[in-house]
PDB file of C-alpha atoms in Angstrom:
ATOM      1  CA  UNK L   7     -21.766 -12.986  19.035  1.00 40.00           C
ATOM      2  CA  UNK L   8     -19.382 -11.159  16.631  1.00 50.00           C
ATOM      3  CA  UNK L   9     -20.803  -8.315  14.722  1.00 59.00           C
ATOM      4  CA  UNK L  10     -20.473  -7.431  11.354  1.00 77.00           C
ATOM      5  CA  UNK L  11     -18.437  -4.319  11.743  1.00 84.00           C
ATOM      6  CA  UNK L  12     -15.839  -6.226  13.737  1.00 89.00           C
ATOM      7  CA  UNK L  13     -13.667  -6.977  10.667  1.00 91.00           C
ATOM      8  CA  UNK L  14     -13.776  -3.722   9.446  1.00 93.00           C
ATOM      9  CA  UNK L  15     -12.831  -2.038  12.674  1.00 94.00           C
ATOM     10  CA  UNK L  16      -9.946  -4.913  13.026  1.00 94.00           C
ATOM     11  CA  UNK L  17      -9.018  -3.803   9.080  1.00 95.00           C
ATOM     12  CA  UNK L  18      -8.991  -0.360  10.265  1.00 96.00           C
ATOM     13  CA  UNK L  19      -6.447  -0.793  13.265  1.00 96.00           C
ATOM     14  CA  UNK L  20      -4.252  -2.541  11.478  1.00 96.00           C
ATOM     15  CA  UNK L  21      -3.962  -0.001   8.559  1.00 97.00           C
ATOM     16  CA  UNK L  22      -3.960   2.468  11.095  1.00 96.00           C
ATOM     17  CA  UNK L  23      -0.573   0.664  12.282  1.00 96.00           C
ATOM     18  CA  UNK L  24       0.486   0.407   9.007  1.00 96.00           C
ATOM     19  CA  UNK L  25      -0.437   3.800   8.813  1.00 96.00           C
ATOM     20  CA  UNK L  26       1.475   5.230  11.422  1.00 96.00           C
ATOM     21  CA  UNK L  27       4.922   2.807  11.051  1.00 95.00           C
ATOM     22  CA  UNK L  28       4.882   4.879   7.476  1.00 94.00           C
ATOM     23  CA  UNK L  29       5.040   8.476   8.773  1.00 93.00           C
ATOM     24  CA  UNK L  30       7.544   7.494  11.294  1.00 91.00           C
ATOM     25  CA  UNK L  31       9.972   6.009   8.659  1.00 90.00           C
ATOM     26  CA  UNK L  32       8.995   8.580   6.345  1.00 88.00           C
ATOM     27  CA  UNK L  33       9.266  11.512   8.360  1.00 85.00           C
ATOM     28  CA  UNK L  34      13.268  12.998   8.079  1.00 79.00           C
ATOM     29  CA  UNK L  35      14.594  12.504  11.196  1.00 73.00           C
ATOM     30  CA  UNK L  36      15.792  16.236  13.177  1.00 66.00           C
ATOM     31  CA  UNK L  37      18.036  16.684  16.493  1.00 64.00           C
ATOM     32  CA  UNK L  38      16.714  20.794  17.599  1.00 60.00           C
ATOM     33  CA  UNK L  39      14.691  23.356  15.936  1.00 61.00           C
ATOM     34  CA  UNK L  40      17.624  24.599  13.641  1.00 62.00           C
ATOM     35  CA  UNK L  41      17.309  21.145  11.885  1.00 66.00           C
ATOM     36  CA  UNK L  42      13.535  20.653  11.898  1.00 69.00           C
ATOM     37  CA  UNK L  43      13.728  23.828   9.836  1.00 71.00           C
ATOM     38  CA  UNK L  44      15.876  23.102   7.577  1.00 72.00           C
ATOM     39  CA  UNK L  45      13.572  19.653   6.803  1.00 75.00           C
ATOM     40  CA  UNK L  46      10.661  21.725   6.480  1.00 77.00           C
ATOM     41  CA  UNK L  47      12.643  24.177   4.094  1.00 75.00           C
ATOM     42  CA  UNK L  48      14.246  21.584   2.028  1.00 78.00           C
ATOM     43  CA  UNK L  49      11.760  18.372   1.997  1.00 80.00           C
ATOM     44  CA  UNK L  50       8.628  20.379   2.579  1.00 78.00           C
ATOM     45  CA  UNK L  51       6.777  17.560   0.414  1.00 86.00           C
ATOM     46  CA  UNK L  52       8.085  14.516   2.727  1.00 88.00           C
ATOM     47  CA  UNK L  53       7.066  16.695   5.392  1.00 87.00           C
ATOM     48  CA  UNK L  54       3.123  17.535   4.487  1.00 91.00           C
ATOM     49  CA  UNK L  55       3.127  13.929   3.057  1.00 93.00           C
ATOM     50  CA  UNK L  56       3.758  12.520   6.800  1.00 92.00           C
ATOM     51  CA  UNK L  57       1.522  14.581   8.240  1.00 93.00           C
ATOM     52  CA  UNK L  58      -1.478  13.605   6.119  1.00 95.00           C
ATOM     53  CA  UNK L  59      -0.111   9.968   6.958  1.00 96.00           C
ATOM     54  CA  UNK L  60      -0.172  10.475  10.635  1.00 96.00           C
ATOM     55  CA  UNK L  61      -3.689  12.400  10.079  1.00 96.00           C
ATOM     56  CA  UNK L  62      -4.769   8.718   8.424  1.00 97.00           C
ATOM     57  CA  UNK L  63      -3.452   6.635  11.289  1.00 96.00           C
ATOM     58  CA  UNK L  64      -4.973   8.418  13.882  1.00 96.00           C
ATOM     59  CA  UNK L  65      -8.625   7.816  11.975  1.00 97.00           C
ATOM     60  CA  UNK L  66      -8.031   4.281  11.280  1.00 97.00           C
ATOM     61  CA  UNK L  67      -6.680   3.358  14.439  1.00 97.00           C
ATOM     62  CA  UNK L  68      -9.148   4.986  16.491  1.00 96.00           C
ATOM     63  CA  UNK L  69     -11.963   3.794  14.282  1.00 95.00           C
ATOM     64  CA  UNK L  70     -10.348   0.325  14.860  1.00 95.00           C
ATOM     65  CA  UNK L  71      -9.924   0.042  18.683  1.00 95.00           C
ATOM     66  CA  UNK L  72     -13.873  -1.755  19.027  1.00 93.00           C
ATOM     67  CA  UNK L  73     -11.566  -4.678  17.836  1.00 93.00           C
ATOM     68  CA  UNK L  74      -9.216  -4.795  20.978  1.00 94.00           C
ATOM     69  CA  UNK L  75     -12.626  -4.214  23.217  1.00 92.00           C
ATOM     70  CA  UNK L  76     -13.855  -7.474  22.482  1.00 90.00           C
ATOM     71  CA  UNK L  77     -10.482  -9.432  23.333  1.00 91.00           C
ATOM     72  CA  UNK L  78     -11.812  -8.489  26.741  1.00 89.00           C
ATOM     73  CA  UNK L  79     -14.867 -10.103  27.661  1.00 77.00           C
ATOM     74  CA  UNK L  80     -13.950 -11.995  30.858  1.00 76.00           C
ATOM     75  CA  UNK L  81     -10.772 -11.835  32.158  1.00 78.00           C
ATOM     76  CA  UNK L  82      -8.352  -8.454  32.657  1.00 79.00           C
ATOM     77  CA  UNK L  83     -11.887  -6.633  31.392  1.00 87.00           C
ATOM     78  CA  UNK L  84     -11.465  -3.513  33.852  1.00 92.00           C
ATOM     79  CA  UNK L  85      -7.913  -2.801  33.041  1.00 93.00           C
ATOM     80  CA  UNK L  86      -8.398  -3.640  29.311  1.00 92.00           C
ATOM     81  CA  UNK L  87     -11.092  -0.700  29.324  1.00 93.00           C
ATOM     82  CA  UNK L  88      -8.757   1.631  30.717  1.00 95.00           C
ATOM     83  CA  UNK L  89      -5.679   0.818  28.237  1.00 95.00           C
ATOM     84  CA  UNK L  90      -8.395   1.463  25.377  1.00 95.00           C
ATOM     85  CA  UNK L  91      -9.281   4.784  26.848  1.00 95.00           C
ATOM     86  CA  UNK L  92      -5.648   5.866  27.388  1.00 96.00           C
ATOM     87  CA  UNK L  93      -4.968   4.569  24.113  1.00 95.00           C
ATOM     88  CA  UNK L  94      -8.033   6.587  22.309  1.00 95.00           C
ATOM     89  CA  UNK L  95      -6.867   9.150  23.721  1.00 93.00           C
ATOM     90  CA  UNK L  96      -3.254   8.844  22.174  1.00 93.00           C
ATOM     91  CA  UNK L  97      -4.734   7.820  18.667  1.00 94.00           C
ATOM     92  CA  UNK L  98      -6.858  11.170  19.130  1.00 94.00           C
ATOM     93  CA  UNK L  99      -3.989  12.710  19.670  1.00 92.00           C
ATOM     94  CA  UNK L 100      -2.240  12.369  16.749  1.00 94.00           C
ATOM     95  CA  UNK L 101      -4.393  13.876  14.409  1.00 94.00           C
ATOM     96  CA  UNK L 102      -3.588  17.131  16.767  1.00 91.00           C
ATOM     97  CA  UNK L 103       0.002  16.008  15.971  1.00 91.00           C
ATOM     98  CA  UNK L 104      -0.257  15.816  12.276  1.00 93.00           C
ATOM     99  CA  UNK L 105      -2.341  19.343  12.173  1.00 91.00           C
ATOM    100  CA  UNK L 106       1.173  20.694  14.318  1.00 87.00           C
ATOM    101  CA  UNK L 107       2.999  19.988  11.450  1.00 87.00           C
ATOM    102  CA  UNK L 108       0.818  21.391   8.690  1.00 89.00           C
ATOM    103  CA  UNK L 109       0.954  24.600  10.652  1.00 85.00           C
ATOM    104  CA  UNK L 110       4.293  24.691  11.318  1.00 81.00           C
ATOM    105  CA  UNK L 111       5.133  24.101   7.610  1.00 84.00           C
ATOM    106  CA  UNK L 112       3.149  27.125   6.688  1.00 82.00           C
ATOM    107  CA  UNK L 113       4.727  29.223   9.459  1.00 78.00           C
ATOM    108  CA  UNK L 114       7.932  28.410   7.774  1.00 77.00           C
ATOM    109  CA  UNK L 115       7.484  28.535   4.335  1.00 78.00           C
ATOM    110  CA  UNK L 116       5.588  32.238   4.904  1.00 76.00           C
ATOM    111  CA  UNK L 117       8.768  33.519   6.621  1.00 69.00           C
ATOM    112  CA  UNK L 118       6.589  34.028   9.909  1.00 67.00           C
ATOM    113  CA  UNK L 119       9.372  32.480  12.105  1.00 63.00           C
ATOM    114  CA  UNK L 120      12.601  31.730  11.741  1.00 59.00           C
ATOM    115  CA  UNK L 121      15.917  31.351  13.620  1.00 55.00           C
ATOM    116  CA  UNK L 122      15.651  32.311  17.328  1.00 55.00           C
ATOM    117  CA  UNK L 123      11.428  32.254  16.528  1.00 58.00           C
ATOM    118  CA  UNK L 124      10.968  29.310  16.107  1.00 59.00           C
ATOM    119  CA  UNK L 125      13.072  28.492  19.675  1.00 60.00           C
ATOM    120  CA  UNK L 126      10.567  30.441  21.135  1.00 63.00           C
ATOM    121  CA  UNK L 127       7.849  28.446  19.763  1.00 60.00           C
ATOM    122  CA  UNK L 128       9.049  25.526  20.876  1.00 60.00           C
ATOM    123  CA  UNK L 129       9.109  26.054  24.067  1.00 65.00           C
ATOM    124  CA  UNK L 130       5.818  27.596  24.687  1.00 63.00           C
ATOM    125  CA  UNK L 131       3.736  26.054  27.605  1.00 65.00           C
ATOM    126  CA  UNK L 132       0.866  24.897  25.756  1.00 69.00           C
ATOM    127  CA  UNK L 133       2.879  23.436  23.050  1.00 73.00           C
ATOM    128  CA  UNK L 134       5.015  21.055  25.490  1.00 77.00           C
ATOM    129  CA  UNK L 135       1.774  20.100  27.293  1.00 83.00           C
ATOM    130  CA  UNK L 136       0.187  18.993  24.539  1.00 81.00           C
ATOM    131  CA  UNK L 137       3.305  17.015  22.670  1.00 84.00           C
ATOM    132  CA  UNK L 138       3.889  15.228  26.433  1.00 86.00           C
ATOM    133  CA  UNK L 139       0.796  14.428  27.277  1.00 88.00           C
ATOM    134  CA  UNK L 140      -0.023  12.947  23.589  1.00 89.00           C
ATOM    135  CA  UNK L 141       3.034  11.016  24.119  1.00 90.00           C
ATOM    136  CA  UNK L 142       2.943   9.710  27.560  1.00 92.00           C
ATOM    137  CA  UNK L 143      -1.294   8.656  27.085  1.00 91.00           C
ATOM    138  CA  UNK L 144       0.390   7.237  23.576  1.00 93.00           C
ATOM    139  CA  UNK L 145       2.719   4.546  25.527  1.00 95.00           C
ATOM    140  CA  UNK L 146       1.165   4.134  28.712  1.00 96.00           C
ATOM    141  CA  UNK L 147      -1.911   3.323  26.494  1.00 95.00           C
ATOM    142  CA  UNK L 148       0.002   0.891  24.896  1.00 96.00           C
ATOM    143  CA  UNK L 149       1.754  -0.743  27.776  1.00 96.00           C
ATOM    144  CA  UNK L 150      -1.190  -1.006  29.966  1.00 96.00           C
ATOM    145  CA  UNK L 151      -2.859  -2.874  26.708  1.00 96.00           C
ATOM    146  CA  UNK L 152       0.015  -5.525  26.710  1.00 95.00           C
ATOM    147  CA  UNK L 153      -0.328  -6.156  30.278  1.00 95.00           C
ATOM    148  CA  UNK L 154      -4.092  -6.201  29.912  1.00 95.00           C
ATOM    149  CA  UNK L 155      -3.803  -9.395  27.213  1.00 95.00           C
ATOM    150  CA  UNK L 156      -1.421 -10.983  29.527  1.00 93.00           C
ATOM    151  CA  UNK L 157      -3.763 -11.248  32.249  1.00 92.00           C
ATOM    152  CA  UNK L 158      -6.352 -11.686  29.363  1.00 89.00           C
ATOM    153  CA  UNK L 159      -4.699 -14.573  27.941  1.00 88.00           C
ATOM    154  CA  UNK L 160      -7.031 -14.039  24.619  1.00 88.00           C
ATOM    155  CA  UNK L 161      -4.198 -13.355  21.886  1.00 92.00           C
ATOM    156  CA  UNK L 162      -0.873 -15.837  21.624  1.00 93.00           C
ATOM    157  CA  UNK L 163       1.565 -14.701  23.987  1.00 94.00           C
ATOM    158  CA  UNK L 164       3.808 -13.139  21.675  1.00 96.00           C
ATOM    159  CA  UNK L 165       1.456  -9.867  20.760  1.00 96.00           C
ATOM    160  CA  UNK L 166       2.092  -8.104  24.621  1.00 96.00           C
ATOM    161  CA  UNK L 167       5.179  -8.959  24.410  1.00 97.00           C
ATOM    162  CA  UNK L 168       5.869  -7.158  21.079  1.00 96.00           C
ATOM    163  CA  UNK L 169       3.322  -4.249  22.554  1.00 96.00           C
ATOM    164  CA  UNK L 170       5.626  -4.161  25.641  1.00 96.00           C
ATOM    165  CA  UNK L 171       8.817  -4.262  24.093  1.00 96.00           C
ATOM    166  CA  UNK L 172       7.846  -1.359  21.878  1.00 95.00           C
ATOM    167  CA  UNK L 173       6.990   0.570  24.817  1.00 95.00           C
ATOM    168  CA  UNK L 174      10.887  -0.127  26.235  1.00 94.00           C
ATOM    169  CA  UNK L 175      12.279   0.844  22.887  1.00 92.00           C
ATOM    170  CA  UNK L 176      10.379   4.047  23.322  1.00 90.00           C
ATOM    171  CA  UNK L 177      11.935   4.330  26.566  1.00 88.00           C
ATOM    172  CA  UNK L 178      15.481   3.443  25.612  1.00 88.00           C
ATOM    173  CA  UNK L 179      15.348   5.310  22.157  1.00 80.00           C
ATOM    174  CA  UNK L 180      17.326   7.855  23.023  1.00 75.00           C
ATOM    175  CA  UNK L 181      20.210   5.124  23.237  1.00 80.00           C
ATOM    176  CA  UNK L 182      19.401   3.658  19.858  1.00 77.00           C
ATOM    177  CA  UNK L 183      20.613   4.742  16.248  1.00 80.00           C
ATOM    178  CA  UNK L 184      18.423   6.436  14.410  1.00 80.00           C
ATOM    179  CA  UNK L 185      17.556   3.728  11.862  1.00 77.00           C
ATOM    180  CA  UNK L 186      17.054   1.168  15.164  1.00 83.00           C
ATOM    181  CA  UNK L 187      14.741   3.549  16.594  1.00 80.00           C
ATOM    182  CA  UNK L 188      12.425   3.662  13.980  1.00 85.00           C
ATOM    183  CA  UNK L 189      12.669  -0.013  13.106  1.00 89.00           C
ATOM    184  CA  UNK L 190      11.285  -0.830  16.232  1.00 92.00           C
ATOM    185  CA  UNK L 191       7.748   0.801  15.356  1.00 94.00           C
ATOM    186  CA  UNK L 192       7.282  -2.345  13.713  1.00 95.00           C
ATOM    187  CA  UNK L 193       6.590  -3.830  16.694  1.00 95.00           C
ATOM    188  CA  UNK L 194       3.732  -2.130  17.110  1.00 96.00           C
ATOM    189  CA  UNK L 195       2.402  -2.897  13.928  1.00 96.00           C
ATOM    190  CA  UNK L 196       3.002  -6.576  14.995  1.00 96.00           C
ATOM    191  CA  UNK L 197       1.033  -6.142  18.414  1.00 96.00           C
ATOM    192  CA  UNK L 198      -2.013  -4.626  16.397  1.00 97.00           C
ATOM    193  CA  UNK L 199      -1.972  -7.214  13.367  1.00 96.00           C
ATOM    194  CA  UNK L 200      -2.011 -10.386  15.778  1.00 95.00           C
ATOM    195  CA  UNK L 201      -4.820  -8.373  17.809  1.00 96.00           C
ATOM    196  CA  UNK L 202      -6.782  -7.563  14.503  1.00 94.00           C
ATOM    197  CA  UNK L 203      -6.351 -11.522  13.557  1.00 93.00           C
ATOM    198  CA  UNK L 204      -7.419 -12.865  16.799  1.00 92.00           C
ATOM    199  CA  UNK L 205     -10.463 -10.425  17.054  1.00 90.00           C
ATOM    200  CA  UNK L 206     -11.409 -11.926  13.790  1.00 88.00           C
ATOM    201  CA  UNK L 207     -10.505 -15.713  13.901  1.00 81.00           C
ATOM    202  CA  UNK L 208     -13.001 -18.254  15.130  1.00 66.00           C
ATOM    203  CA  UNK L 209     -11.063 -19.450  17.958  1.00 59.00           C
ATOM    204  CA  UNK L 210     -10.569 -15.268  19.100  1.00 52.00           C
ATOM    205  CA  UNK L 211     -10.637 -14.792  22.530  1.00 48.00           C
ATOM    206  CA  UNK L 212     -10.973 -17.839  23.525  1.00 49.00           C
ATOM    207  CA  UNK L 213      -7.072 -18.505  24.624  1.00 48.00           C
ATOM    208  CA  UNK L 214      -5.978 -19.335  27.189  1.00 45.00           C
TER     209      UNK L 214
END
């Protein structure tokens, strides 16, 4: 039986989405420290506007992932658990993202490091740890989900596939053009709108 905070929490991941493909587009795109500070310098209000936007996502989305539990009531249950864990643990993340980049704005903007400083920074332990491991639970969240609704076979075939085609454009980005590469975060925001329709439709989780 479908409960009555099910279409809120399938509202709230696909805002969260929404959320997220925002701050991505919106965020000025920089290639080293040296140009990250100049972005923070000169666009300090795209920057704190982002970051507020990524703080957003990470609520909705996490607040929304009851709605991809229930695509998994019989089959691919076990591994659809796990890919919502991983995942949680990505949305979490972000929020620790977002609270980076208010801090590093005000570490900027206060003259507390600069040049060589802000190197140094970046390459502290702790720092990396954090930024890798938010990433890598961030897409192997995601691709484990789109394998999960495969084996599922409660969504129409074409939400994994946008999921795990995401997941190789995260992979590959590094070979795309800037513009591409953030493009493709709309496939993400395609994955969670057809899994916050079919969580809420009648027929939902029931194909296949």
């Amino acid at each position: 039986m479908r409960m009555e905070w099910l279409p809120v929490s399938a509202a709230l991941l696909l805002t969260g989405a929404l959320a997220l493909a925002s701050a991505s587009i919106l965020l000025p795109s920089s290639d080293g420290t040296a140009e990250a500070l100049r972005v923070v310098q000169e666009q300090g209000g795209v920057w704190m506007a982002a970051a507020v936007i990524f703080f957003v996502a990470s609520v909705c989305l996490s607040l929304g992932l009851p709605a991809i539990v229930v695509l998994f009531e019989q089959r691919g249950r076990a591994l659809g658990l796990v890919s919502v864990v991983v995942l949680a643990f990505g949305f979490i993340g972000t929020s620790g993202y977002a609270m980076l980049m208010v801090f590093f704005r005000s570490l900027v903007v206060t003259d507390t490091i600069v040049g060589q400083g802000l190197d140094e920074v970046a390459e502290d332990a702790g720092l990396l740890v954090f930024l890798y491991a938010w990433i890598i639970g961030f897409v192997l969240g995601e691709l484990l989900l789109g394998i999960a609704l495969l084996r599922a076979g409660t969504v129409p075939r074409w939400v994994p596939f946008a999921l795990l085609l995401h997941v190789v454009a995260i992979a590959c980005s590094a070979l795309l053009p800037d513009w591409l590469g953030k493009v493709t975060i709309l496939l993400f925001v395609a994955g969670m709108a057809g899994i916050a329709i079919q969580a809420t439709s009648p027929s939902g989780r029931r194909l296949g």
